[in-house]
């Protein structure tokens, strides 16, 4: 039998496709993610079937009895004529022998994969398909006796975050973005001396017109109501930007609460009170959460120029 149809070869092909899918998801290019995720599931499903019996991946329609004999090792067939089952049929066969359970989301992922080769799928829908991908891979790896980290490698933490049912969706999404940003940052320095990365991590980030933060001048009685400060990035460890908005004010003090974070080194970002709460809950470097500014006749407020003025 062709070595490309061996269980080990199919396993490595599935692994390569799965890593491409995670790269796509982190960029984010969700249409490409659906395509590569479907390929990963198909190849890993076939790897499991072949591990049981090579004949189990035979395409038997249109009188393809030769395929059964070929996969059984008793007949030579031209490589151009080799036909094996598709993703959905492979999944159906695994369900028949109780290796996989019914999963409508997995079926949808395969449908999106099949459509992605011709027309672009719904990007928002494709983004959420990381969960059925992770669940299915975990189930199939268990049957093959392969550890999760041997398959996912640097993406292991990201996959675990995506399927952590003990946490709410906001936390899972923030944790996933953190773990996706880390390899994206590391990739920038492949082939460069270690000093290059170290220098980037220590360098202060630009403060003008960054895409991930828009300091806005909104004054009330001469009081600035949005401030920015540096903060340690939970993904790459560089210096990102924290933004704060006012939550209370007295005649002499204004209290601000953190409402956003962005890092230009790895492009990780979080915004809004829910994501900031999730960011603090995650295992990340401590971040400043509140700022109190005193003001009065003897201490004039600092005025931040609004980037929005350019659009006015």
Protein backbone atom coordinates (compact mmCIF):
# COMPACT_ATOMS: atom_id res chain seq x y z
CA UNK A 1 0.00 0.00 0.00
CA UNK A 2 1.12 3.56 -0.73
CA UNK A 3 3.05 4.93 2.27
CA UNK A 4 0.99 8.14 2.11
CA UNK A 5 -2.02 6.09 3.22
CA UNK A 6 -0.34 4.64 6.29
CA UNK A 7 -1.72 5.61 9.67
CA UNK A 8 1.51 7.42 10.62
CA UNK A 9 1.63 9.38 7.36
CA UNK A 10 -2.01 10.42 7.71
CA UNK A 11 -1.34 11.43 11.32
CA UNK A 12 1.49 13.76 10.29
CA UNK A 13 -0.62 15.17 7.47
CA UNK A 14 -3.42 15.90 9.93
CA UNK A 15 -0.96 17.55 12.30
CA UNK A 16 0.39 19.83 9.57
CA UNK A 17 -3.12 20.85 8.48
CA UNK A 18 -4.19 21.47 12.09
CA UNK A 19 -1.21 23.77 12.70
CA UNK A 20 -2.06 25.71 9.54
CA UNK A 21 -5.63 26.00 10.81
CA UNK A 22 -4.46 27.49 14.12
CA UNK A 23 -2.17 29.91 12.28
CA UNK A 24 -5.16 30.98 10.19
CA UNK A 25 -7.40 31.39 13.24
CA UNK A 26 -4.86 33.56 15.03
CA UNK A 27 -4.24 35.99 12.14
CA UNK A 28 -7.38 35.94 11.84
CA UNK A 29 -8.28 34.31 8.51
CA UNK A 30 -11.31 32.26 9.49
CA UNK A 31 -12.24 31.16 5.97
CA UNK A 32 -8.85 29.48 5.54
CA UNK A 33 -9.16 28.12 9.07
CA UNK A 34 -12.33 26.20 8.14
CA UNK A 35 -10.59 24.69 5.12
CA UNK A 36 -7.46 23.50 6.97
CA UNK A 37 -9.43 22.38 10.04
CA UNK A 38 -11.61 20.16 7.85
CA UNK A 39 -8.54 18.67 6.18
CA UNK A 40 -7.02 17.95 9.60
CA UNK A 41 -10.15 16.13 10.77
CA UNK A 42 -10.37 14.12 7.55
CA UNK A 43 -6.76 12.94 7.68
CA UNK A 44 -6.84 12.12 11.38
CA UNK A 45 -10.12 10.22 10.95
CA UNK A 46 -8.52 8.19 8.18
CA UNK A 47 -5.45 7.59 10.35
CA UNK A 48 -7.70 5.99 12.97
CA UNK A 49 -9.56 3.89 10.39
CA UNK A 50 -6.30 2.65 8.86
CA UNK A 51 -4.98 1.78 12.33
CA UNK A 52 -8.00 -0.53 12.68
CA UNK A 53 -7.84 -1.94 9.17
CA UNK A 54 -6.58 -0.28 5.95
CA UNK A 55 -9.65 -1.52 4.12
CA UNK A 56 -11.81 0.81 6.24
CA UNK A 57 -10.86 3.83 4.11
CA UNK A 58 -11.77 2.17 0.82
CA UNK A 59 -14.14 4.03 -1.48
CA UNK A 60 -16.54 1.30 -2.56
CA UNK A 61 -18.87 3.21 -4.87
CA UNK A 62 -18.86 2.73 -8.65
CA UNK A 63 -17.60 -0.85 -8.45
CA UNK A 64 -14.32 0.08 -6.80
CA UNK A 65 -13.70 -3.43 -5.48
CA UNK A 66 -10.09 -3.01 -6.63
CA UNK A 67 -9.59 -0.46 -3.86
CA UNK A 68 -10.51 -3.03 -1.21
CA UNK A 69 -8.00 -5.50 -2.63
CA UNK A 70 -5.35 -2.78 -2.97
CA UNK A 71 -5.75 -1.57 0.61
CA UNK A 72 -5.76 -5.18 1.75
CA UNK A 73 -2.34 -5.59 0.17
CA UNK A 74 -3.28 -8.12 -2.52
CA UNK A 75 -3.48 -5.99 -5.66
CA UNK A 76 -1.37 -3.29 -7.31
CA UNK A 77 -3.23 -0.21 -8.51
CA UNK A 78 -1.94 2.86 -10.34
CA UNK A 79 -1.68 5.79 -7.92
CA UNK A 80 -3.89 7.88 -10.22
CA UNK A 81 -6.72 5.41 -9.62
CA UNK A 82 -6.48 5.33 -5.83
CA UNK A 83 -9.71 6.59 -4.25
CA UNK A 84 -10.46 6.72 -0.54
CA UNK A 85 -13.48 7.98 1.40
CA UNK A 86 -14.09 11.65 2.02
CA UNK A 87 -14.21 13.38 5.40
CA UNK A 88 -17.91 12.90 6.11
CA UNK A 89 -17.88 9.22 5.18
CA UNK A 90 -14.78 8.63 7.32
CA UNK A 91 -16.56 10.28 10.26
CA UNK A 92 -19.69 8.16 9.65
CA UNK A 93 -17.63 4.98 9.74
CA UNK A 94 -15.96 6.01 12.98
CA UNK A 95 -19.37 6.69 14.50
CA UNK A 96 -20.60 3.25 13.45
CA UNK A 97 -17.78 1.63 15.42
CA UNK A 98 -18.29 4.05 18.35
CA UNK A 99 -15.02 5.91 17.89
CA UNK A 100 -16.84 9.25 17.52
CA UNK A 101 -20.15 10.51 18.84
CA UNK A 102 -22.71 12.54 16.85
CA UNK A 103 -21.66 16.20 16.80
CA UNK A 104 -23.68 18.69 14.70
CA UNK A 105 -20.89 21.28 14.99
CA UNK A 106 -18.36 18.84 13.56
CA UNK A 107 -20.74 18.08 10.67
CA UNK A 108 -21.06 21.82 10.06
CA UNK A 109 -17.28 22.23 10.06
CA UNK A 110 -16.94 19.54 7.38
CA UNK A 111 -19.69 21.19 5.32
CA UNK A 112 -17.88 24.52 5.60
CA UNK A 113 -14.61 22.85 4.62
CA UNK A 114 -16.20 21.38 1.53
CA UNK A 115 -17.69 24.76 0.63
CA UNK A 116 -14.50 26.67 1.41
CA UNK A 117 -12.79 25.08 -1.57
CA UNK A 118 -15.31 26.81 -3.86
CA UNK A 119 -17.03 29.67 -2.02
CA UNK A 120 -16.10 31.54 1.13
CA UNK A 121 -17.92 30.35 4.28
CA UNK A 122 -19.41 32.64 6.93
CA UNK A 123 -16.29 34.02 8.68
CA UNK A 124 -18.06 34.62 11.99
CA UNK A 125 -19.39 31.08 12.00
CA UNK A 126 -16.04 29.65 10.98
CA UNK A 127 -14.34 31.39 13.93
CA UNK A 128 -16.34 29.28 16.38
CA UNK A 129 -15.41 26.01 14.72
CA UNK A 130 -12.24 25.74 16.78
CA UNK A 131 -14.19 23.90 19.51
CA UNK A 132 -15.41 20.96 17.38
CA UNK A 133 -11.93 20.73 15.84
CA UNK A 134 -10.30 20.49 19.26
CA UNK A 135 -12.89 18.02 20.61
CA UNK A 136 -12.62 15.72 17.62
CA UNK A 137 -8.83 15.74 17.55
CA UNK A 138 -8.70 14.93 21.28
CA UNK A 139 -11.06 11.96 20.81
CA UNK A 140 -9.14 10.56 17.85
CA UNK A 141 -5.74 11.03 19.47
CA UNK A 142 -6.98 9.04 22.45
CA UNK A 143 -7.72 6.09 20.20
CA UNK A 144 -4.34 6.36 18.50
CA UNK A 145 -2.58 6.56 21.85
CA UNK A 146 -0.99 9.90 20.93
CA UNK A 147 -0.63 12.66 23.57
CA UNK A 148 -2.29 16.00 22.92
CA UNK A 149 0.94 18.02 23.04
CA UNK A 150 2.64 15.68 20.54
CA UNK A 151 0.01 16.69 18.01
CA UNK A 152 -0.60 20.35 18.84
CA UNK A 153 2.89 21.27 20.13
CA UNK A 154 3.01 25.07 20.55
CA UNK A 155 -0.75 25.30 20.05
CA UNK A 156 -1.59 22.98 22.98
CA UNK A 157 -2.48 25.77 25.42
CA UNK A 158 -4.62 27.54 22.83
CA UNK A 159 -6.60 24.37 22.12
CA UNK A 160 -7.12 23.68 25.82
CA UNK A 161 -8.37 27.24 26.31
CA UNK A 162 -10.82 26.87 23.44
CA UNK A 163 -12.58 23.85 24.98
CA UNK A 164 -12.40 24.77 28.67
CA UNK A 165 -16.09 24.32 29.49
CA UNK A 166 -15.51 25.37 33.11
CA UNK A 167 -15.06 28.97 31.98
CA UNK A 168 -17.42 31.33 30.20
CA UNK A 169 -17.08 32.22 26.53
CA UNK A 170 -15.46 35.62 27.14
CA UNK A 171 -12.71 34.09 29.27
CA UNK A 172 -12.10 31.30 26.73
CA UNK A 173 -11.90 33.82 23.91
CA UNK A 174 -9.42 36.08 25.75
CA UNK A 175 -7.28 33.13 26.85
CA UNK A 176 -7.28 31.78 23.31
CA UNK A 177 -6.13 35.11 21.88
CA UNK A 178 -3.30 35.26 24.44
CA UNK A 179 -2.03 31.82 23.49
CA UNK A 180 -2.39 32.58 19.78
CA UNK A 181 -0.43 35.82 20.07
CA UNK A 182 2.59 34.11 21.65
CA UNK A 183 3.65 32.00 18.64
CA UNK A 184 2.83 34.89 16.31
CA UNK A 185 5.32 37.00 18.27
CA UNK A 186 7.97 34.25 18.31
CA UNK A 187 7.64 33.82 14.55
CA UNK A 188 8.75 37.42 14.02
CA UNK A 189 12.21 36.62 15.40
CA UNK A 190 12.91 33.28 13.75
CA UNK A 191 16.46 33.32 12.39
CA UNK A 192 17.37 36.53 14.25
CA UNK A 193 19.81 36.76 17.17
CA UNK A 194 18.31 36.59 20.66
CA UNK A 195 19.31 40.21 21.22
CA UNK A 196 16.75 41.34 18.65
CA UNK A 197 13.83 39.93 20.60
CA UNK A 198 15.21 41.09 23.92
CA UNK A 199 15.61 44.61 22.58
CA UNK A 200 12.06 44.67 21.25
CA UNK A 201 10.64 43.53 24.59
CA UNK A 202 12.50 46.23 26.48
CA UNK A 203 11.78 49.06 24.06
CA UNK A 204 8.91 51.41 24.90
CA UNK A 205 5.98 51.14 22.55
CA UNK A 206 4.97 54.03 20.29
CA UNK A 207 2.41 56.31 21.83
CA UNK A 208 1.02 58.10 18.79
CA UNK A 209 -1.86 56.91 16.64
CA UNK A 210 -1.69 53.23 17.50
CA UNK A 211 -4.48 51.23 15.88
CA UNK A 212 -5.43 49.47 19.09
CA UNK A 213 -6.01 52.52 21.28
CA UNK A 214 -7.60 55.87 20.52
CA UNK A 215 -7.03 58.33 23.38
CA UNK A 216 -9.96 60.70 23.33
CA UNK A 217 -10.07 64.19 24.79
CA UNK A 218 -13.37 64.46 26.53
CA UNK A 219 -13.34 67.18 29.15
CA UNK A 220 -15.78 68.07 31.85
CA UNK A 221 -14.87 71.08 33.91
CA UNK A 222 -11.33 70.73 32.62
CA UNK A 223 -10.95 67.09 33.71
CA UNK A 224 -9.45 64.49 31.37
CA UNK A 225 -11.74 61.48 31.18
CA UNK A 226 -9.51 58.96 29.39
CA UNK A 227 -5.90 58.13 30.23
CA UNK A 228 -3.27 55.70 28.90
CA UNK A 229 -0.46 53.92 30.75
CA UNK A 230 1.99 51.12 29.98
CA UNK A 231 1.39 47.53 31.05
CA UNK A 232 3.08 44.14 30.70
CA UNK A 233 1.63 42.13 27.80
CA UNK A 234 0.27 38.73 28.92
CA UNK A 235 1.13 37.18 25.55
CA UNK A 236 4.68 38.28 24.74
CA UNK A 237 5.84 40.10 27.88
CA UNK A 238 6.44 43.40 26.10
CA UNK A 239 5.15 46.78 27.16
CA UNK A 240 1.62 47.36 25.95
CA UNK A 241 -0.86 50.17 26.55
CA UNK A 242 -3.63 50.24 29.11
CA UNK A 243 -6.54 52.61 28.65
CA UNK A 244 -8.70 53.95 31.47
CA UNK A 245 -12.13 55.56 31.58
CA UNK A 246 -13.63 57.58 34.43
CA UNK A 247 -15.98 55.77 36.78
CA UNK A 248 -16.51 58.41 39.50
CA UNK A 249 -15.66 62.02 40.20
CA UNK A 250 -15.62 64.41 43.13
CA UNK A 251 -14.67 68.06 43.36
CA UNK A 252 -11.01 67.12 43.86
CA UNK A 253 -10.59 63.60 42.44
CA UNK A 254 -11.46 61.54 39.38
CA UNK A 255 -11.26 57.75 39.56
CA UNK A 256 -10.53 55.76 36.40
CA UNK A 257 -10.97 52.04 35.66
CA UNK A 258 -9.01 50.05 33.05
CA UNK A 259 -11.16 49.45 29.95
CA UNK A 260 -8.69 48.24 27.31
CA UNK A 261 -5.24 46.84 26.53
CA UNK A 262 -3.19 46.58 23.35
CA UNK A 263 0.28 45.39 22.37
CA UNK A 264 1.87 46.33 19.05
CA UNK A 265 4.58 43.66 19.33
CA UNK A 266 2.25 40.65 19.16
CA UNK A 267 -1.05 42.40 18.29
CA UNK A 268 -2.87 41.04 21.34
CA UNK A 269 -5.71 43.26 22.45
CA UNK A 270 -8.65 43.26 24.87
CA UNK A 271 -11.39 45.81 25.28
CA UNK A 272 -14.40 46.45 27.48
CA UNK A 273 -15.05 45.58 31.12
CA UNK A 274 -15.86 41.89 30.46
CA UNK A 275 -12.65 41.20 28.54
CA UNK A 276 -10.56 43.17 31.03
CA UNK A 277 -12.06 41.13 33.89
CA UNK A 278 -11.23 37.95 31.96
CA UNK A 279 -7.70 39.23 31.37
CA UNK A 280 -7.19 39.78 35.09
CA UNK A 281 -8.61 36.34 35.85
CA UNK A 282 -6.25 34.65 33.42
CA UNK A 283 -2.76 33.75 34.54
CA UNK A 284 -1.20 37.00 33.35
CA UNK A 285 1.22 39.59 34.76
CA UNK A 286 -0.49 41.90 37.28
CA UNK A 287 -2.04 44.96 35.64
CA UNK A 288 -3.05 48.27 37.10
CA UNK A 289 -6.83 48.29 37.36
CA UNK A 290 -7.64 51.74 38.70
CA UNK A 291 -6.13 55.23 38.64
CA UNK A 292 -7.05 58.18 40.86
CA UNK A 293 -6.23 61.71 39.70
CA UNK A 294 -6.36 64.70 42.02
CA UNK A 295 -7.27 68.06 40.56
CA UNK A 296 -7.99 71.57 41.67
CA UNK A 297 -6.64 75.13 41.38
CA UNK A 298 -3.16 74.01 42.50
CA UNK A 299 -2.97 70.91 40.28
CA UNK A 300 -4.24 71.51 36.73
CA UNK A 301 -5.28 68.38 34.82
CA UNK A 302 -3.23 66.89 31.99
CA UNK A 303 -4.95 67.30 28.63
CA UNK A 304 -4.67 64.47 26.13
CA UNK A 305 -5.02 65.33 22.48
CA UNK A 306 -7.81 63.40 20.82
CA UNK A 307 -6.87 61.29 17.83
CA UNK A 308 -10.52 61.54 16.86
CA UNK A 309 -10.04 65.23 16.05
CA UNK A 310 -8.64 64.23 12.68
CA UNK A 311 -12.00 62.72 11.79
CA UNK A 312 -14.04 65.67 13.04
